[in-house]
Short mmCIF file of C-alpha atoms and ligand atoms in Angstrom, two decimals:
data_model
loop_
_atom_site.label_atom_id
_atom_site.label_comp_id
_atom_site.label_asym_id
_atom_site.label_seq_id
_atom_site.Cartn_x
_atom_site.Cartn_y
_atom_site.Cartn_z
CA MET A 1 24.53 -7.28 24.11
CA LYS A 2 24.39 -8.57 20.46
CA GLU A 3 20.79 -9.90 20.51
CA HIS A 4 18.99 -7.51 18.10
CA ILE A 5 17.52 -8.31 14.78
CA VAL A 6 18.29 -5.36 12.59
CA VAL A 7 15.79 -5.02 9.64
CA THR A 8 16.13 -2.55 6.85
CA GLY A 9 12.96 -1.94 4.91
CA ALA A 10 11.04 -2.73 8.05
CA SER A 11 8.17 -0.35 7.16
CA GLY A 12 7.41 -2.47 3.84
CA LEU A 13 5.22 -5.47 3.29
CA VAL A 14 7.90 -8.04 3.90
CA GLY A 15 9.68 -6.06 6.61
CA ARG A 16 6.26 -5.88 8.65
CA ALA A 17 5.86 -9.73 8.58
CA LEU A 18 9.22 -10.28 9.69
CA LEU A 19 8.88 -7.80 12.58
CA ARG A 20 5.61 -9.43 13.55
CA ASN A 21 7.45 -12.81 13.72
CA TYR A 22 10.41 -11.88 15.65
CA LEU A 23 8.43 -9.55 18.11
CA GLY A 24 5.93 -12.46 18.55
CA GLN A 25 8.90 -14.61 19.72
CA GLY A 26 9.87 -11.94 22.12
CA ARG A 27 13.03 -11.04 20.10
CA PRO A 28 14.24 -7.36 20.23
CA VAL A 29 14.26 -5.77 16.73
CA ILE A 30 15.96 -2.67 15.26
CA ALA A 31 13.78 -1.29 12.36
CA LEU A 32 15.46 0.89 9.91
CA SER A 33 13.41 2.90 7.26
CA ARG A 34 12.52 6.34 6.46
CA LYS A 35 8.91 5.86 7.89
CA PRO A 36 8.22 4.04 11.01
CA PRO A 37 6.65 0.41 10.63
CA MET A 38 2.86 0.50 11.12
CA LEU A 39 1.71 -2.71 12.46
CA PRO A 40 -1.89 -3.12 13.55
CA GLY A 41 -2.09 -2.96 17.38
CA LEU A 42 1.60 -2.09 17.72
CA ASP A 43 2.91 1.30 18.51
CA PRO A 44 6.48 1.35 17.34
CA ALA A 45 7.13 4.26 19.68
CA SER A 46 6.38 2.39 22.84
CA HIS A 47 6.85 -1.30 21.98
CA PRO A 48 9.47 -2.64 24.70
CA LEU A 49 11.19 -4.93 22.08
CA LEU A 50 11.19 -2.59 18.92
CA SER A 51 13.41 0.39 18.31
CA TRP A 52 12.91 2.28 15.09
CA HIS A 53 15.48 4.65 13.61
CA TRP A 54 15.13 6.72 10.40
CA GLY A 55 17.73 5.35 8.00
CA ASP A 56 18.23 5.81 4.20
CA VAL A 57 20.12 3.04 2.84
CA SER A 58 21.28 5.06 -0.30
CA LEU A 59 23.43 7.04 2.03
CA PRO A 60 26.73 6.07 3.46
CA ARG A 61 25.98 4.54 7.10
CA LEU A 62 22.43 4.87 6.06
CA GLY A 63 22.50 8.51 7.11
CA LEU A 64 22.57 7.58 10.65
CA ALA A 65 24.14 9.73 13.39
CA PRO A 66 27.78 8.30 14.28
CA GLU A 67 26.50 7.36 17.77
CA THR A 68 23.30 5.61 16.45
CA TYR A 69 25.31 3.64 13.79
CA ALA A 70 27.69 2.51 16.39
CA GLU A 71 24.77 1.47 18.71
CA VAL A 72 23.13 -0.58 15.80
CA CYS A 73 26.36 -2.23 15.05
CA ALA A 74 27.13 -3.05 18.65
CA LYS A 75 23.53 -4.54 19.32
CA ALA A 76 23.20 -6.35 15.88
CA GLN A 77 22.98 -10.24 15.90
CA ILE A 78 21.66 -10.55 12.48
CA VAL A 79 21.19 -8.00 9.65
CA PHE A 80 18.37 -8.47 7.40
CA HIS A 81 18.47 -6.26 4.24
CA LEU A 82 14.93 -5.65 2.78
CA ALA A 83 14.89 -2.07 1.85
CA ALA A 84 14.48 -1.42 -1.86
CA ARG A 85 12.76 0.60 -4.41
CA THR A 86 10.12 -1.88 -5.60
CA ASP A 87 8.14 0.03 -8.12
CA PHE A 88 8.06 -0.68 -11.82
CA LYS A 89 8.15 2.82 -13.07
CA ASP A 90 11.32 2.89 -15.03
CA GLY A 91 12.32 0.55 -17.70
CA THR A 92 16.07 0.64 -17.01
CA ALA A 93 17.97 0.31 -13.74
CA ALA A 94 19.91 3.57 -13.45
CA SER A 95 17.52 5.49 -11.12
CA TYR A 96 17.11 2.52 -8.97
CA LEU A 97 20.78 2.01 -8.47
CA PRO A 98 21.30 4.44 -5.38
CA VAL A 99 18.92 2.24 -3.43
CA ASN A 100 19.00 -1.26 -4.90
CA LEU A 101 22.70 -1.33 -5.40
CA GLU A 102 24.44 1.22 -3.36
CA GLY A 103 22.15 0.52 -0.60
CA VAL A 104 23.31 -3.26 -0.62
CA LYS A 105 26.97 -2.00 -0.46
CA HIS A 106 26.07 0.36 2.66
CA VAL A 107 24.12 -2.47 4.44
CA LEU A 108 26.98 -5.01 3.83
CA ALA A 109 29.33 -2.46 5.43
CA LEU A 110 27.04 -2.12 8.30
CA ALA A 111 26.96 -5.87 8.67
CA GLN A 112 30.62 -6.18 8.55
CA GLU A 113 31.14 -3.57 11.20
CA ALA A 114 28.60 -5.23 13.36
CA LYS A 115 30.23 -8.60 12.74
CA ALA A 116 26.73 -9.98 11.93
CA PRO A 117 25.64 -12.38 9.25
CA LEU A 118 23.91 -10.49 6.31
CA HIS A 119 20.53 -11.88 5.01
CA GLN A 120 19.87 -10.01 1.67
CA VAL A 121 16.39 -10.21 0.41
CA SER A 122 16.69 -10.33 -3.46
CA THR A 123 13.86 -11.55 -5.60
CA ALA A 124 13.12 -14.66 -7.62
CA PHE A 125 12.76 -12.17 -10.53
CA VAL A 126 16.43 -11.67 -10.90
CA CYS A 127 15.63 -14.36 -13.42
CA GLY A 128 14.22 -11.59 -15.78
CA ASP A 129 12.35 -13.12 -18.66
CA TRP A 130 14.00 -16.59 -18.23
CA ALA A 131 11.64 -19.36 -19.24
CA GLY A 132 12.12 -22.84 -17.96
CA GLU A 133 13.82 -23.99 -14.77
CA PHE A 134 15.61 -21.46 -12.77
CA ARG A 135 17.79 -22.86 -9.91
CA GLU A 136 19.41 -21.47 -6.73
CA GLY A 137 22.95 -21.56 -8.41
CA ASP A 138 21.61 -19.68 -11.55
CA LEU A 139 21.90 -15.94 -11.85
CA ASP A 140 23.15 -14.46 -15.10
CA LEU A 141 21.75 -16.67 -17.93
CA GLY A 142 21.63 -13.89 -20.39
CA GLN A 143 18.05 -13.05 -19.60
CA HIS A 144 16.34 -9.64 -20.01
CA PHE A 145 14.65 -7.67 -17.74
CA ARG A 146 10.99 -6.50 -17.73
CA ASN A 147 11.96 -3.29 -15.92
CA GLY A 148 14.54 -1.32 -13.91
CA TYR A 149 13.50 -2.96 -10.60
CA GLU A 150 14.23 -6.43 -11.74
CA GLU A 151 17.50 -5.31 -13.33
CA SER A 152 18.77 -3.26 -10.32
CA LYS A 153 17.91 -6.19 -8.01
CA PHE A 154 19.89 -8.44 -10.38
CA LEU A 155 22.77 -6.13 -10.12
CA GLY A 156 22.47 -5.81 -6.26
CA GLU A 157 22.57 -9.58 -5.91
CA SER A 158 25.38 -9.95 -8.29
CA PHE A 159 27.42 -7.33 -6.32
CA LEU A 160 26.97 -9.62 -3.27
CA HIS A 161 28.02 -12.75 -5.11
CA GLY A 162 31.18 -10.91 -5.98
CA ALA A 163 31.74 -9.77 -2.48
CA MET A 164 30.94 -13.05 -0.70
CA ALA A 165 34.48 -14.42 -0.76
CA ALA A 166 36.15 -11.33 0.78
CA ALA A 167 33.42 -10.46 3.09
CA SER A 168 34.21 -10.77 6.68
CA VAL A 169 30.62 -12.08 7.60
CA PRO A 170 28.37 -14.73 6.03
CA ILE A 171 26.05 -13.66 3.45
CA THR A 172 22.66 -15.32 2.52
CA ILE A 173 20.75 -14.56 -0.50
CA HIS A 174 16.94 -15.06 -0.17
CA ARG A 175 14.77 -14.82 -3.55
CA PRO A 176 11.10 -14.59 -2.65
CA GLY A 177 8.50 -15.16 -5.28
CA ILE A 178 5.53 -12.58 -5.41
CA VAL A 179 4.56 -11.89 -1.79
CA VAL A 180 0.81 -11.54 -0.98
CA GLU A 181 -0.42 -10.11 2.31
CA ARG A 182 -2.75 -12.55 4.18
CA ASN A 183 -4.30 -9.84 6.25
CA PRO A 184 -4.26 -6.72 3.67
CA SER A 185 -5.29 -3.19 4.35
CA ALA A 186 -6.84 -0.81 1.89
CA ALA A 187 -3.27 0.23 1.05
CA SER A 188 -2.25 -3.04 -0.17
CA GLY A 189 -4.04 -1.96 -3.69
CA LYS A 190 -0.75 -0.02 -4.31
CA THR A 191 1.52 -3.06 -3.91
CA PHE A 192 2.59 -5.34 -6.83
CA GLY A 193 0.46 -8.53 -7.14
CA PRO A 194 -3.23 -9.36 -7.20
CA PHE A 195 -4.41 -6.57 -5.08
CA LEU A 196 -3.56 -4.06 -7.69
CA PHE A 197 -5.86 -5.82 -10.22
CA LEU A 198 -8.50 -6.14 -7.47
CA ASP A 199 -8.28 -2.49 -6.60
CA ALA A 200 -8.48 -1.44 -10.40
CA VAL A 201 -11.69 -3.64 -10.95
CA ALA A 202 -13.02 -2.44 -7.80
CA ARG A 203 -12.61 1.19 -8.75
CA MET A 204 -14.35 0.67 -11.93
CA ARG A 205 -17.27 -1.09 -10.29
CA ASP A 206 -17.54 1.84 -7.63
CA SER A 207 -17.59 4.41 -10.51
CA ALA A 208 -20.16 2.41 -12.61
CA GLU A 209 -22.27 2.22 -9.43
CA ALA A 210 -21.91 5.95 -8.63
CA LYS A 211 -23.04 6.65 -12.25
CA GLY A 212 -26.05 4.42 -11.64
CA VAL A 213 -24.95 1.81 -14.06
CA ALA A 214 -26.62 -1.45 -12.90
CA GLU A 215 -23.93 -4.02 -13.76
CA LEU A 216 -20.61 -3.94 -15.19
CA PRO A 217 -19.76 -6.35 -17.73
CA VAL A 218 -17.25 -9.10 -16.94
CA LEU A 219 -13.85 -7.54 -18.03
CA ARG A 220 -11.20 -9.45 -19.96
CA VAL A 221 -7.57 -9.07 -18.83
CA GLN A 222 -4.78 -10.11 -21.29
CA GLY A 223 -3.14 -13.15 -19.93
CA ASN A 224 -2.67 -16.86 -20.11
CA ARG A 225 -4.98 -19.15 -17.87
CA GLN A 226 -2.49 -21.89 -18.39
CA ALA A 227 0.37 -19.90 -16.92
CA HIS A 228 1.18 -19.58 -13.23
CA LEU A 229 2.68 -17.21 -10.70
CA PRO A 230 5.04 -17.94 -7.81
CA LEU A 231 2.74 -16.45 -5.09
CA VAL A 232 3.57 -16.84 -1.42
CA PHE A 233 1.99 -15.39 1.78
CA ASP A 234 3.98 -12.82 3.61
CA ASP A 235 3.79 -14.53 7.00
CA ALA A 236 5.10 -17.67 5.32
CA VAL A 237 8.04 -15.83 3.86
CA ALA A 238 8.78 -14.20 7.30
CA GLU A 239 8.68 -17.58 8.77
CA ALA A 240 11.16 -19.08 6.08
CA LEU A 241 13.59 -16.04 6.63
CA VAL A 242 13.41 -16.67 10.48
CA ARG A 243 14.02 -20.49 10.18
CA LEU A 244 16.96 -19.98 7.78
CA ALA A 245 18.63 -17.21 9.71
CA ALA A 246 18.69 -19.43 12.62
CA GLN A 247 20.88 -21.81 10.90
CA PRO A 248 24.48 -20.74 10.49
CA GLU A 249 24.78 -23.19 7.46
CA SER A 250 22.58 -20.85 5.62
CA GLY A 251 25.59 -18.55 5.04
CA GLY A 252 26.86 -18.44 1.69
CA GLN A 253 23.72 -20.06 0.28
CA VAL A 254 20.88 -19.00 -2.18
CA PHE A 255 17.31 -19.87 -1.17
CA GLN A 256 14.46 -19.26 -3.60
CA LEU A 257 11.52 -18.58 -1.28
CA VAL A 258 8.72 -19.96 -3.38
CA ALA A 259 6.18 -22.69 -2.63
CA PRO A 260 6.43 -26.14 -3.87
CA GLN A 261 3.95 -25.49 -6.64
CA PRO A 262 3.26 -22.15 -8.32
CA VAL A 263 -0.47 -20.84 -8.21
CA GLY A 264 -2.12 -21.32 -11.48
CA ASN A 265 -3.56 -18.20 -13.24
CA ASP A 266 -6.89 -20.14 -13.44
CA LEU A 267 -6.97 -20.54 -9.61
CA LEU A 268 -6.06 -16.94 -9.10
CA GLU A 269 -8.94 -15.95 -11.42
CA ASP A 270 -11.31 -18.00 -9.44
CA ALA A 271 -10.30 -16.64 -6.27
CA PHE A 272 -10.62 -13.10 -7.68
CA ASN A 273 -14.19 -13.70 -8.90
CA GLU A 274 -15.18 -15.59 -5.60
CA ALA A 275 -13.98 -12.33 -3.65
CA PHE A 276 -16.11 -10.15 -5.72
CA GLY A 277 -18.99 -12.68 -5.25
CA GLN A 278 -19.81 -12.79 -8.88
CA PRO A 279 -17.69 -12.96 -12.27
CA ALA A 280 -15.82 -9.79 -12.53
CA ALA A 281 -12.86 -10.43 -14.71
CA HIS A 282 -11.14 -13.15 -16.58
CA LEU A 283 -8.02 -13.86 -18.55
CA ALA A 284 -8.23 -13.95 -22.20
CA GLY A 285 -5.35 -14.61 -24.72
CA GLU A 286 -3.89 -12.29 -27.25
CA GLU A 287 -6.08 -14.11 -29.96
CA ALA A 288 -9.18 -13.27 -28.22
CA PHE A 289 -8.26 -9.57 -28.16
CA ALA A 290 -7.20 -9.72 -31.75
CA HIS A 291 -10.70 -11.35 -32.60
CA GLN A 292 -12.58 -8.76 -30.31
CA PRO A 293 -10.59 -5.59 -29.44
CA ALA A 294 -10.62 -4.43 -25.88
CA ASN A 295 -13.77 -2.49 -25.00
CA SER A 296 -13.11 1.10 -23.19
CA LEU A 297 -13.15 -0.42 -19.78
CA GLU A 298 -10.96 -3.26 -20.65
CA ALA A 299 -8.57 -0.67 -22.17
CA LEU A 300 -8.58 1.42 -18.99
CA LEU A 301 -7.98 -1.65 -16.85
CA ALA A 302 -5.07 -2.60 -19.14
CA ARG A 303 -3.62 1.01 -18.65
CA LYS A 304 -3.79 0.77 -15.08
CA THR A 305 -2.11 -2.57 -14.70
CA THR A 306 0.34 -1.93 -17.50
CA PRO A 307 3.71 -2.85 -15.68
CA TYR A 308 2.15 -6.01 -14.44
CA ALA A 309 0.80 -7.38 -17.58
CA ALA A 310 4.13 -9.05 -18.39
CA TYR A 311 3.76 -11.34 -15.34
CA LEU A 312 0.67 -13.01 -16.58
CA ASP A 313 2.24 -15.26 -18.99
CA LEU A 314 4.91 -16.94 -16.89
CA SER A 315 6.52 -20.17 -17.71
CA VAL A 316 9.58 -19.94 -15.30
CA ARG A 317 9.70 -22.49 -12.54
CA PHE A 318 11.91 -22.12 -9.37
CA THR A 319 13.71 -24.80 -7.66
CA ARG A 320 13.77 -24.82 -3.77
CA ARG A 321 16.10 -27.66 -2.92
CA ASN A 322 18.18 -25.52 -0.53
CA LEU A 323 15.08 -24.44 1.21
CA ASP A 324 13.65 -27.67 1.69
CA THR A 325 16.97 -28.99 2.84
CA LEU A 326 17.51 -26.44 5.45
CA ALA A 327 14.26 -25.26 6.52
CA GLY A 328 12.09 -28.35 5.65
CA ALA A 329 9.64 -29.15 2.88
CA GLU A 330 6.61 -27.98 4.79
CA THR A 331 8.12 -24.34 4.76
CA LEU A 332 6.47 -21.97 2.52
CA PRO A 333 3.42 -23.98 1.44
CA THR A 334 1.38 -23.30 -1.79
CA PRO A 335 -1.32 -20.81 -1.10
CA LYS A 336 -4.81 -22.48 -1.44
CA LEU A 337 -7.82 -21.21 -3.27
CA ALA A 338 -9.64 -20.61 0.01
CA GLU A 339 -6.72 -18.60 1.61
CA LEU A 340 -6.36 -16.51 -1.52
CA THR A 341 -10.03 -15.83 -1.57
CA GLN A 342 -10.00 -14.79 1.99
CA ALA A 343 -7.28 -12.45 1.54
CA PHE A 344 -8.94 -10.90 -1.52
CA ARG A 345 -12.24 -10.60 0.29
CA ALA A 346 -10.47 -8.95 3.20
CA PHE A 347 -8.81 -6.45 0.87
CA LEU A 348 -12.13 -5.43 -0.71
CA ALA A 349 -13.68 -5.04 2.60
CA ALA A 350 -10.87 -2.95 3.69
CA ARG A 351 -11.13 -0.70 0.80
CA SER A 352 -14.85 -0.27 0.95
CA GLN A 353 -14.56 0.52 4.58
CA ARG A 354 -12.01 3.11 3.75
CA SER A 355 -14.19 4.85 1.20
CA ARG A 356 -17.16 4.78 3.74
CA ALA A 357 -14.98 6.50 6.31
N1 NAP B 401 6.74 -7.82 -2.24
C1 NAP B 401 7.04 -8.69 -3.10
O1 NAP B 401 6.35 -9.47 -3.71
C2 NAP B 401 8.63 -9.15 -3.15
C3 NAP B 401 9.01 -10.20 -4.10
C4 NAP B 401 10.30 -10.52 -4.00
C5 NAP B 401 11.24 -9.71 -3.45
N2 NAP B 401 10.94 -8.63 -2.72
C6 NAP B 401 11.84 -7.97 -2.05
O2 NAP B 401 11.68 -8.02 -0.63
C7 NAP B 401 12.05 -6.77 -0.20
C8 NAP B 401 11.03 -5.93 0.62
O3 NAP B 401 9.88 -5.63 -0.44
P1 NAP B 401 8.48 -5.18 -0.05
O4 NAP B 401 7.47 -5.84 -0.67
O5 NAP B 401 8.36 -5.30 1.44
O6 NAP B 401 8.68 -3.86 -0.44
P2 NAP B 401 7.79 -2.37 -0.10
O7 NAP B 401 6.72 -2.76 0.57
O8 NAP B 401 7.80 -1.55 -1.10
O9 NAP B 401 8.83 -1.77 1.17
C9 NAP B 401 10.00 -1.30 0.60
C10 NAP B 401 10.60 -0.97 1.85
O10 NAP B 401 12.06 -0.39 1.56
C11 NAP B 401 12.13 0.92 2.11
N3 NAP B 401 13.05 1.84 1.58
C12 NAP B 401 12.88 2.19 0.12
N4 NAP B 401 13.73 3.06 -0.21
C13 NAP B 401 14.58 3.23 0.95
C14 NAP B 401 15.60 4.00 1.38
N5 NAP B 401 16.25 4.77 0.38
N6 NAP B 401 16.17 3.81 2.42
C15 NAP B 401 15.79 3.02 3.45
N7 NAP B 401 14.63 2.37 3.33
C16 NAP B 401 14.10 2.31 2.11
C17 NAP B 401 10.70 1.26 2.50
O11 NAP B 401 10.87 2.05 3.68
P3 NAP B 401 10.57 3.73 3.80
O12 NAP B 401 9.81 4.00 2.44
O13 NAP B 401 9.90 3.84 5.08
O14 NAP B 401 11.91 4.10 3.75
C18 NAP B 401 10.24 0.05 2.83
O15 NAP B 401 10.34 -0.33 4.17
C19 NAP B 401 12.66 -5.89 -1.25
O16 NAP B 401 13.94 -5.96 -1.28
C20 NAP B 401 12.06 -6.46 -2.48
O17 NAP B 401 12.74 -6.41 -3.67
C21 NAP B 401 9.51 -8.34 -2.42
#
């Protein structure tokens, strides 16, 4: 029976949240990724509603055995395509294309064979360096990209816009903002976003402590306190995806999965320092660094967080009219200071528990 939710990239940050949501509702899920999804308290090998198959989206038919591919297609009711190369290591798109463009083509082929609607998880940062309002109907505005990830996601989404008219299944594009795990693990320090900065500062504090340095000075991070980030919690993104996928009218539309208000960098800084329980780092502008150059610790922190520095001076604003209309204005609320502080504290606790283990 075609009742399964198929999720590529199920082992990733957003994929795990989507799995938790659907499995929590008692819906059967087929997870496709190269590593099995690791969910606390849930064994993918024995969960009655979850089946996991090794799949590589860069390969035709995802590299699945013909009988597995046929079974996935026969069971799929909805296909969510989340798998992507998400690091920011390369400046141009070329090395990302096997996954972030060819992968999109392969998963569209799967959805078409399955006769199941395709929900493509793109990113709000297809906007590149666009400053100002970026609407659901916007895509190519002549923007430049900060890295190969952004550009490759833009190319993947562009391909689908081109394919929509001829495709035999409805295609929906979702563009999440920056996704923050509500219940992070120690491994979350490797993911894009605030945990990476928390991890870098926590490492420096650990190393100072190990050397017997009583107190680390408050570190400056180059960025704009007046700017903001389109942060959203992972569970809220999953809920939005589930709500939208339940509505056939979502086919053919673009949804920007952002909160009604972005999170101010000043609020983010407060949550950061509250999580440490004392001032640990603050944002300072270019002029401040020109006046007083970075000390060695600040320079080290900047090196460790280089690819992300470009996101600390954003002025782009994303509209979410389609999301409000179809999923409701209460979907994807703006993360609050207390919620962010709690998530940051949970991350710091998880990483110190890991280092004690
Ligand atoms: N996190 C964010 O802030 C954010 C924001 C906007 C949009 N997005 C989009 O949301 C989607 C999910 O992102 P995420 O944050 O969950 O990413 P993530 O944590 O880095 O996970 C990436 C997922 O893609 C899979 N993957 C990578 N290469 C693959 C390949 N060749 N074949 C099959 N699977 C592959 C990984 O699984 P294996 O390694 O196990 O194969 C993993 O499940 C992506 O499309 C991303 O562009 C994320």
